[in-house]
Amino acid sequence: MIEKLRKLIDKEIAKYPADKKQSAVIAALAIMQHHRGWLSQEDISDVAIYLDMPEIAVLEVATFYNMFDLKPVGKYKLSICTNISCMLRDADQIVDHLKKTLKIDFNEITKDGKFCLKESECMGACEGAPLLTVNNQKMYEHLDIKKIDQLLKDLK
Amino acid sequence: MNEIVDKNLDLEITNKQLFNICLRTKPLKNSNSLETYKSIGGYEQIKKILKNKLDPQQLIDEIKISGLRGRGGAGFPTGIKWSFMPRDYDGIKYIVCNSDEGEPGTFKDRDIIRHNPHQLIEGMLIGAYIMNAQVGYNYIHGEIWEEYVSFEKAIDEARKAGLLGKNIFGSGFNFELHAFHGYGAYICGEETALIESIEGKKGQPRYKPPFPATYGIYGKPTNVNNTETYASIPWIIENGGQAFMAHGVKNSGGTKIFSVSGHVEKPGNYEIELGMPFEQLLKEAGGVWKGRKLKAVIPGGPSTPVVPADIIKNATIDYDGLAKIGSSVGAGSMIVMDETTCMVSALKRLSYFFYEESCGQCTPCREGTGWVYRIISRIYQGQATLDDLDLLTDVSKKISGRTICALGDAAATPVLSFIKHFRDEFEVFIKNGKKLVN
């Protein structure tokens, strides 16, 4: 585990009692994932060793929370919400356009390794429906075809 | 519906308006800064409480008078919940703010964190004083990373100003607050699942009893309340429980944020005085979009029953008002559907959600949500028979009430209410093998 990531994880561990490092497991996995883009077996082991947890307990967490990816997702993971509030505001059209433009289906990566498309559940921001997030962090709201085309151009 | 939207509302009788309590700073510049919150009297209530060492029981009584009920969906009276926390417990106690809003159509806590984080922090400080808790966590929904970062900043700001940490206002009172970032599990909005998650585990709900007030995080007494609940507290302490109650109606004290989404002109958060007529709230949200007619409304999020237009049009938005028409306030996630909405498609999407989000712990929910989703998919693909509607109802009823947590009931609710009110549409879909509306 590299020093930079260790420092970030230490900050999370400090939020909990000294003997409860496990509480930082979601944060630690998120930090690792943000660095690599996805979680490898090595990342899971590193987190397990660092937090003094059985590896299976870390894997359980990584597979339970659906923002974790245990397979590569390309440079930009586009998670688009298709739940009811987004659906009512035509998220399906955005999905169709993305699939056509990128020539991929959900859970696939473009040939150049740049984009991956994920179907997401409600992100708690339905005011801005339809919407998507890039790499679990940056959210783009009030999407239309034009904005999608611009976004795909902007993501270098 | 247009004539309903345009009808002059008799405000003399109802006289319920938009009124910002939790979103007080939203219209102000730099809404989320400490300075802005202080400019409206922020942190004065906790200061007053600590300086005068006010009696926690009196403060709880004030909250009971306010009629404040848990704003996350359960609607449990906050004052009563707080009195469950053992006073004389010797050791660490925790309070947790539940900002893990993942019920489709809910986005109010995000707005509070975004615009008024310090009021939430002050609410938690008051809660910590009353319940004598030393440590707090705010569990923030995974997908709103930017709000998580901004809340961490607000905590830093408060800590630097001596409002969090040790010996706050020189009173000897200590309280530490941390932000916890979820990572995409609806079930963690359930308070015991949330506690499991904070402990670094899968978010699977616990058997109750014991309740969190006796056995919460790491087995310590823990109180969990929704963001909006905590954010209401400073205003109640400042203005009194009676003043808060007066903004609402009987059994529904105060204001409540409704997150209005779907087919309206102006989706967004509307903090209303409870008891506001539905038509008025719809009008505030710009009415049904594109001049279309209203078909149905899910008043409080998918775990609350859907209501057809002609039933909700005369309803008032409060706990009793929505109960009267067979639904409930829930988390205030109002999803509006216009005349073009295919109810089979809508239910199919909601069923997929519950299937996807079931934690897998209880068999009726784990297996039942899959059954429900597959049957609705069969209808959607034109391969169902009319018997499948009875099967859907039967499976849903067998999930409901047979699970550890409320997700099972929540999964059954849309199925039962959609079929109850829109059975014709499902039958036509089955007979024709395609949508009734386009």
XYZ file of C-alpha atoms in Angstrom:
594
model
C 0.000 0.000 0.000
C 1.482 3.314 -0.971
C 2.131 6.032 1.560
C -0.380 8.528 0.137
C -3.239 6.050 0.447
C -2.151 4.939 3.891
C -2.354 8.528 5.125
C -5.870 8.910 3.749
C -6.942 5.662 5.386
C -5.344 6.693 8.695
C -7.517 9.798 8.667
C -10.577 7.560 8.437
C -9.365 5.150 11.124
C -8.964 8.121 13.480
C -12.732 8.649 13.428
C -13.304 5.458 15.436
C -12.117 3.987 18.755
C -8.582 2.597 18.579
C -9.777 -1.025 18.708
C -12.452 -0.515 16.028
C -10.371 -0.036 12.894
C -12.812 -2.201 10.969
C -15.243 0.737 10.926
C -12.967 2.343 8.335
C -13.234 -0.576 5.897
C -15.707 1.043 3.487
C -13.670 4.240 3.411
C -10.419 2.304 2.958
C -11.834 0.308 0.068
C -13.210 3.482 -1.511
C -9.767 5.103 -1.256
C -8.104 2.069 -2.846
C -10.719 1.921 -5.569
C -10.385 5.573 -6.378
C -6.653 5.079 -6.845
C -6.766 2.032 -9.130
C -10.202 2.612 -10.632
C -11.375 -0.758 -9.317
C -10.599 -3.183 -6.503
C -8.131 -5.967 -7.224
C -7.604 -9.016 -5.044
C -4.393 -7.359 -3.902
C -6.318 -4.283 -2.744
C -8.693 -6.450 -0.737
C -5.732 -8.226 0.917
C -3.942 -4.968 1.634
C -7.005 -3.501 3.325
C -7.526 -6.711 5.312
C -3.951 -6.671 6.587
C -4.006 -2.947 7.309
C -7.259 -3.060 9.250
C -6.461 -6.379 10.867
C -9.538 -8.049 9.414
C -10.095 -11.483 7.868
C -9.845 -11.136 4.106
C -13.282 -12.678 3.660
C -14.842 -9.975 5.859
C -13.344 -7.294 3.599
C -14.532 -9.133 0.497
C -18.026 -9.383 1.971
C -18.136 -5.615 2.312
C -16.677 -5.040 -1.157
C -19.349 -7.246 -2.723
C -22.252 -5.911 -0.646
C -21.995 -2.188 -1.415
C -22.728 -1.635 -5.052
C -20.448 1.316 -5.740
C -17.471 -1.036 -5.461
C -16.147 -2.637 -8.623
C -14.257 -5.885 -8.441
C -13.466 -5.780 -12.135
C -11.866 -3.022 -14.220
C -14.263 -0.272 -15.293
C -12.172 1.706 -17.732
C -10.924 5.222 -17.150
C -14.364 6.720 -16.637
C -17.161 4.791 -15.027
C -20.461 6.421 -15.944
C -23.144 5.353 -13.474
C -26.526 6.418 -14.705
C -29.624 6.309 -12.554
C -32.632 4.656 -14.177
C -34.843 4.583 -11.116
C -38.339 5.984 -11.175
C -37.743 9.737 -10.883
C -35.056 9.612 -13.570
C -37.114 7.191 -15.661
C -40.069 9.593 -15.596
C -37.760 12.248 -16.999
C -36.603 10.070 -19.860
C -33.397 8.559 -18.475
C -34.013 5.672 -20.890
C -33.327 7.991 -23.825
C -30.042 9.058 -22.257
C -29.131 5.403 -21.698
C -29.966 4.522 -25.316
C -27.898 7.433 -26.576
C -24.929 6.487 -24.401
C -25.098 2.849 -25.468
C -25.298 3.811 -29.142
C -22.569 6.441 -28.976
C -20.161 4.337 -26.937
C -21.180 1.090 -28.662
C -21.385 -0.725 -25.352
C -24.078 -2.205 -23.138
C -24.298 -1.876 -19.353
C -21.249 -3.331 -17.557
C -19.118 -3.202 -20.703
C -16.032 -1.141 -21.448
C -15.338 0.703 -24.694
C -12.593 -0.809 -26.864
C -10.216 2.035 -26.044
C -10.705 1.312 -22.329
C -12.032 4.791 -21.713
C -15.667 4.387 -20.717
C -17.759 1.899 -18.813
C -21.500 2.187 -18.415
C -23.290 1.133 -15.226
C -26.952 1.153 -14.354
C -27.411 2.727 -10.956
C -30.080 2.896 -8.299
C -31.421 6.143 -6.856
C -28.628 8.607 -6.087
C -30.750 10.860 -3.894
C -30.589 13.848 -6.219
C -33.791 13.391 -8.245
C -34.269 17.149 -8.497
C -31.629 17.009 -11.224
C -33.049 13.966 -13.028
C -31.908 12.468 -15.280
C -28.401 12.280 -13.886
C -25.195 10.303 -13.730
C -21.964 10.195 -11.787
C -18.441 9.821 -13.107
C -16.146 7.565 -11.082
C -18.510 7.690 -8.096
C -17.690 11.309 -7.369
C -18.677 13.991 -9.826
C -22.396 14.243 -10.527
C -23.912 15.599 -13.739
C -27.565 16.588 -13.561
C -30.433 17.670 -15.835
C -28.950 15.603 -18.629
C -30.012 15.787 -22.231
C -28.452 14.432 -25.420
C -26.467 17.626 -25.987
C -25.013 17.600 -22.479
C -24.055 13.947 -22.826
C -22.216 14.613 -26.079
C -20.364 17.498 -24.451
C -19.503 15.426 -21.388
C -18.078 12.610 -23.497
C -15.926 15.183 -25.290
C -14.769 16.801 -22.041
C -13.672 13.532 -20.453
C -10.254 13.258 -22.042
C -56.270 18.236 -13.668
C -55.504 21.617 -15.170
C -58.648 23.086 -13.732
C -57.661 21.673 -10.355
C -54.232 23.258 -10.526
C -55.701 26.570 -11.611
C -58.498 26.604 -9.084
C -58.096 29.390 -6.572
C -57.173 27.823 -3.311
C -58.991 28.945 -0.265
C -55.920 30.047 1.640
C -58.065 31.732 4.277
C -59.129 28.351 5.548
C -55.972 26.336 5.205
C -53.432 29.133 5.090
C -50.462 26.822 4.789
C -47.378 28.185 3.111
C -43.834 27.306 2.227
C -41.795 27.996 5.342
C -38.086 27.334 5.697
C -36.880 25.915 8.975
C -34.406 23.248 7.917
C -33.607 25.105 4.714
C -33.414 28.527 6.408
C -30.067 29.467 4.899
C -30.769 28.117 1.423
C -31.809 31.492 -0.043
C -28.760 33.245 1.464
C -25.357 33.848 -0.100
C -22.672 31.326 0.922
C -25.535 29.406 2.442
C -23.377 26.649 3.928
C -20.808 28.770 5.758
C -20.504 29.120 9.502
C -20.655 32.878 9.119
C -23.992 32.702 7.316
C -25.464 30.390 9.909
C -24.255 32.644 12.697
C -25.851 35.634 10.955
C -29.274 34.077 11.550
C -28.506 33.296 15.184
C -26.735 30.005 14.596
C -25.211 28.122 17.555
C -26.962 30.489 19.991
C -29.247 27.698 21.195
C -26.520 25.266 22.169
C -24.676 28.188 23.756
C -27.757 29.089 25.793
C -28.264 25.459 26.809
C -24.655 24.948 27.885
C -24.307 28.286 29.694
C -27.493 27.799 31.686
C -27.081 24.024 31.999
C -30.702 23.608 30.988
C -32.447 20.486 32.203
C -32.396 17.785 29.483
C -35.839 16.586 30.550
C -37.289 20.055 30.014
C -35.718 20.181 26.559
C -37.192 16.776 25.704
C -40.586 18.010 26.888
C -40.269 20.988 24.554
C -39.506 18.670 21.642
C -42.500 16.522 22.604
C -44.712 19.627 22.548
C -43.395 20.504 19.072
C -44.912 17.320 17.676
C -41.700 16.672 15.728
C -41.764 13.187 14.240
C -38.908 11.280 12.646
C -38.526 12.681 9.153
C -36.771 9.680 7.636
C -40.004 7.825 7.018
C -41.045 6.106 10.217
C -42.609 9.218 11.733
C -41.833 8.189 15.298
C -42.119 11.078 17.812
C -38.603 12.430 18.308
C -39.014 13.519 21.939
C -40.087 10.015 22.913
C -37.238 8.406 20.975
C -34.720 10.613 22.729
C -36.121 9.695 26.122
C -35.312 6.016 25.415
C -31.594 6.728 25.707
C -30.416 5.658 29.177
C -29.405 8.764 31.150
C -27.246 7.173 33.807
C -25.265 4.870 31.502
C -21.643 4.920 32.486
C -19.629 4.952 29.275
C -19.622 6.155 25.683
C -22.942 6.843 24.002
C -23.410 7.624 20.341
C -25.779 9.673 18.254
C -26.036 9.134 14.522
C -27.518 11.305 11.843
C -29.013 9.232 9.043
C -28.316 11.070 5.774
C -28.380 7.854 3.777
C -31.391 8.807 1.735
C -31.733 6.241 -1.000
C -35.470 5.825 -1.225
C -36.190 6.693 -4.861
C -37.380 10.283 -5.057
C -35.712 11.480 -1.852
C -33.203 14.307 -1.985
C -33.958 16.565 0.963
C -31.073 15.627 3.264
C -28.692 16.463 0.463
C -30.119 19.995 0.381
C -29.753 20.406 4.140
C -26.120 19.246 4.007
C -25.482 21.405 0.999
C -27.051 24.597 2.291
C -27.467 24.377 6.033
C -24.911 21.941 7.475
C -24.316 24.004 10.608
C -27.936 23.875 11.663
C -27.663 20.106 11.434
C -24.470 20.192 13.503
C -26.140 22.412 16.105
C -29.116 20.040 16.173
C -26.752 17.151 16.816
C -24.960 19.121 19.532
C -28.275 19.731 21.279
C -29.159 16.066 20.855
C -25.783 15.049 22.266
C -26.308 17.310 25.283
C -29.791 15.993 25.944
C -28.838 12.329 25.516
C -25.397 12.817 27.025
C -23.601 11.375 23.997
C -19.934 12.035 23.409
C -19.512 10.995 19.793
C -21.655 11.465 16.695
C -21.558 10.283 13.107
C -23.344 11.602 10.068
C -23.857 8.706 7.665
C -24.008 10.257 4.182
C -25.426 8.547 1.100
C -22.704 7.105 -1.128
C -23.626 8.759 -4.388
C -23.447 12.322 -3.107
C -19.682 12.570 -2.754
C -19.598 16.347 -3.130
C -21.942 16.789 -0.169
C -19.823 14.424 1.906
C -16.765 16.572 1.196
C -18.635 19.785 1.963
C -19.953 18.336 5.228
C -16.429 17.377 6.284
C -15.495 21.020 5.652
C -18.390 22.213 7.802
C -17.228 19.915 10.616
C -13.707 21.352 10.319
C -15.075 24.860 10.406
C -17.101 24.119 13.534
C -14.179 22.352 15.202
C -11.843 25.282 14.551
C -14.435 27.654 15.998
C -14.550 25.563 19.181
C -18.088 24.364 18.481
C -17.038 20.722 18.327
C -14.444 18.941 20.412
C -13.610 19.412 24.038
C -15.012 21.907 26.529
C -17.457 23.576 24.153
C -18.239 27.182 25.200
C -16.129 26.549 28.277
C -18.890 24.376 29.687
C -16.974 21.159 30.142
C -19.239 19.534 27.547
C -17.415 17.442 24.917
C -18.749 16.263 21.596
C -16.919 14.893 18.562
C -18.647 14.596 15.196
C -17.477 12.664 12.123
C -18.806 12.167 8.634
C -19.235 8.613 7.347
C -19.485 8.039 3.620
C -21.758 5.160 2.559
C -21.085 3.271 -0.639
C -24.333 2.401 -2.320
C -26.709 0.301 -0.233
C -30.297 1.476 0.228
C -30.721 -0.873 3.163
C -28.249 1.171 5.227
C -30.992 3.749 5.670
C -32.521 1.216 8.081
C -31.076 2.220 11.425
C -29.668 -1.115 12.554
C -28.233 -1.815 9.080
C -26.641 1.612 9.284
C -25.119 0.698 12.637
C -23.732 -2.544 11.177
C -22.287 -0.496 8.324
C -20.589 1.914 10.729
C -19.076 -1.134 12.415
C -17.524 -2.027 9.055
C -19.834 -4.841 8.049
C -22.445 -5.655 5.435
C -25.481 -3.501 6.065
C -27.844 -6.214 7.258
C -30.517 -5.164 9.759
C -30.442 -6.550 13.265
C -33.204 -8.246 15.173
C -35.009 -5.870 17.506
C -35.104 -5.824 20.464
C -32.590 -4.901 21.636
C -33.139 -1.458 20.139
C -30.213 0.848 19.354
C -30.973 2.936 22.450
C -29.725 0.021 24.530
C -27.498 -1.820 22.043
C -26.235 0.279 19.145
C -22.787 0.955 17.698
C -20.258 -1.449 19.301
C -23.063 -2.456 21.650
C -23.271 1.024 23.174
C -26.466 3.068 23.554
C -27.063 4.811 20.235
C -29.677 7.159 18.879
C -30.295 7.374 15.146
C -32.350 10.190 13.661
C -32.841 11.579 10.198
C -31.016 14.704 8.989
C -34.185 16.768 8.771
C -35.188 15.721 12.286
C -31.893 16.912 13.751
C -31.909 20.087 11.676
C -35.342 21.029 13.059
C -34.130 21.004 16.670
C -32.345 24.397 16.942
C -35.422 26.207 15.629
C -37.658 24.376 18.115
C -35.386 25.279 21.034
C -35.226 28.890 19.860
C -38.917 29.413 19.228
C -40.517 26.837 21.469
C -42.335 23.598 20.764
C -45.684 25.335 20.507
C -44.451 27.658 17.743
C -43.191 24.702 15.731
C -46.412 22.783 16.245
C -48.376 25.836 15.097
C -46.800 25.626 11.656
C -48.445 22.280 11.118
C -51.717 20.678 12.088
C -52.846 18.292 14.809
C -50.625 15.179 14.971
C -48.336 16.747 12.351
C -46.390 19.514 13.988
C -44.166 21.886 12.078
C -42.778 21.959 8.599
C -41.638 19.090 6.411
C -39.539 19.091 3.291
C -41.165 17.440 0.310
C -38.846 16.415 -2.478
C -41.048 16.698 -5.527
C -39.797 14.846 -8.585
C -41.035 13.270 -11.770
C -43.546 14.958 -14.059
C -43.650 18.476 -12.621
C -42.382 21.714 -14.129
C -40.137 22.560 -11.177
C -38.785 19.474 -9.416
C -37.160 20.404 -6.133
C -37.410 20.610 -2.387
C -40.359 22.401 -0.884
C -40.408 22.872 2.856
C -44.102 23.163 3.625
C -46.214 23.750 6.671
C -47.815 20.365 7.243
C -51.482 20.380 6.362
C -50.941 22.123 3.041
C -53.445 20.988 0.412
C -51.918 18.710 -2.202
C -53.038 21.015 -5.011
C -51.125 23.884 -3.495
C -47.907 21.887 -3.225
C -48.313 20.711 -6.804
C -48.746 24.321 -7.861
C -45.599 25.326 -5.967
C -43.745 22.688 -7.977
C -44.988 24.322 -11.159
C -47.868 21.918 -11.742
C -47.837 18.863 -13.975
C -45.311 19.394 -16.748
C -46.092 20.061 -20.387
C -49.682 20.982 -19.515
C -50.545 17.332 -19.094
C -53.045 15.773 -16.723
C -52.116 14.157 -13.434
C -52.413 10.394 -13.290
C -51.010 9.340 -9.924
C -48.759 10.378 -7.072
C -46.516 8.427 -4.751
C -46.705 10.847 -1.815
C -43.771 9.799 0.353
C -41.509 7.514 -1.668
C -42.066 4.015 -3.088
C -42.510 2.493 0.365
C -45.727 4.533 0.627
C -48.772 3.467 -1.426
C -49.410 5.138 -4.783
C -52.563 7.256 -4.971
C -54.561 8.029 -8.137
C -55.105 11.686 -9.085
C -58.778 11.858 -8.174
C -58.092 10.571 -4.669
C -55.121 12.780 -3.833
C -56.555 15.956 -5.345
C -58.554 16.810 -2.216
C -56.019 15.552 0.303
C -53.927 17.597 2.676
C -50.257 16.819 3.076
C -49.746 15.750 6.666
C -49.579 12.457 8.568
C -53.350 12.131 9.099
C -54.272 13.678 5.746
C -52.286 11.090 3.808
C -53.329 8.234 6.121
C -56.958 9.095 5.318
C -56.359 8.375 1.638
C -54.491 5.153 2.366
C -50.952 6.404 2.039
C -48.398 8.154 4.220
C -45.815 10.929 4.520
C -42.826 8.561 4.400
C -39.681 10.536 3.768
C -41.604 13.177 1.823
C -40.447 11.883 -1.547
C -43.324 12.915 -3.731
C -43.191 11.318 -7.149
C -45.623 12.812 -9.638
C -46.774 10.838 -12.668
C -48.654 12.322 -15.606
C -51.246 10.732 -17.893
C -48.589 9.256 -20.203
C -47.084 7.086 -17.446
C -47.301 3.339 -17.943
C -47.980 1.933 -14.487
C -46.641 -1.500 -15.440
C -43.299 0.043 -16.462
C -43.202 2.160 -13.305
C -43.889 -0.840 -11.074
C -41.374 -2.947 -12.970
C -38.645 -0.408 -12.229
C -39.594 -0.116 -8.566
C -39.681 -3.893 -8.180
C -36.248 -4.164 -9.683
C -35.046 -1.639 -7.129
C -36.273 -3.675 -4.151
C -34.959 -6.892 -5.692
C -31.547 -5.286 -6.207
C -31.453 -3.697 -2.756
C -32.748 -6.581 -0.645
C -29.865 -7.430 1.692
C -30.535 -11.160 1.295
C -30.904 -11.920 4.973
C -34.594 -12.923 5.167
C -35.895 -15.530 2.745
C -39.325 -13.938 2.086
C -37.686 -10.685 0.973
C -34.669 -12.165 -0.830
C -36.715 -14.672 -2.808
C -39.994 -12.749 -2.892
C -38.580 -9.578 -4.429
C -37.060 -11.726 -7.193
C -40.386 -13.450 -7.806
C -42.187 -10.115 -7.937
C -39.709 -8.641 -10.385
C -39.816 -11.692 -12.647
C -43.627 -11.800 -12.725
C -43.866 -8.108 -13.601
C -41.191 -8.581 -16.252
C -43.315 -11.396 -17.657
C -46.293 -9.045 -17.869
C -44.073 -6.450 -19.492
C -42.894 -8.938 -22.087
C -46.462 -9.920 -22.933
C -46.040 -13.448 -21.584
C -48.266 -13.294 -18.518
C -51.765 -14.520 -17.805
C -54.396 -12.855 -15.642
C -53.641 -15.360 -12.879
C -50.227 -13.747 -12.558
C -51.849 -10.669 -11.019
C -53.189 -12.786 -8.170
C -49.819 -14.482 -7.871
C -48.146 -11.058 -7.605
C -50.521 -10.039 -4.846
C -50.060 -13.335 -3.074
C -46.259 -13.224 -3.159
C -46.225 -9.598 -1.990
C -48.508 -10.351 0.932
C -46.206 -13.193 1.896
C -43.207 -10.849 2.032
C -44.999 -8.214 4.060
C -44.661 -8.567 7.818
C -42.368 -11.584 7.575
C -38.972 -9.912 7.555
C -36.575 -8.496 10.121
C -36.764 -4.967 8.743
C -39.263 -2.795 6.909
C -37.715 -3.318 3.454
C -39.956 -6.347 2.987
C -43.076 -4.291 3.665
C -41.686 -1.512 1.496
C -41.194 -3.920 -1.406
C -44.759 -5.187 -1.128
C -46.347 -1.744 -0.879
C -45.926 -0.563 -4.485
C -47.088 -3.912 -5.863
C -50.235 -4.034 -3.749
C -51.137 -0.372 -4.250
C -50.407 -0.276 -7.984
C -52.582 -3.335 -8.564
C -55.296 -2.065 -6.245
C -55.665 1.229 -8.069
C -54.599 0.364 -11.596
C -55.685 -3.259 -11.988
C -57.465 -2.422 -15.251
C -54.256 -1.166 -16.770
C -52.392 -4.323 -15.755
C -55.182 -6.482 -17.164
C -55.215 -4.625 -20.481
C -51.443 -4.952 -20.676
C -51.696 -8.702 -20.084
C -54.509 -9.147 -22.624
C -52.857 -7.061 -25.349
C -49.289 -7.884 -24.424
C -48.364 -4.220 -24.635
C -48.644 -0.844 -22.939
C -51.987 0.866 -22.526
C -50.340 4.257 -22.758
C -47.329 5.354 -24.728
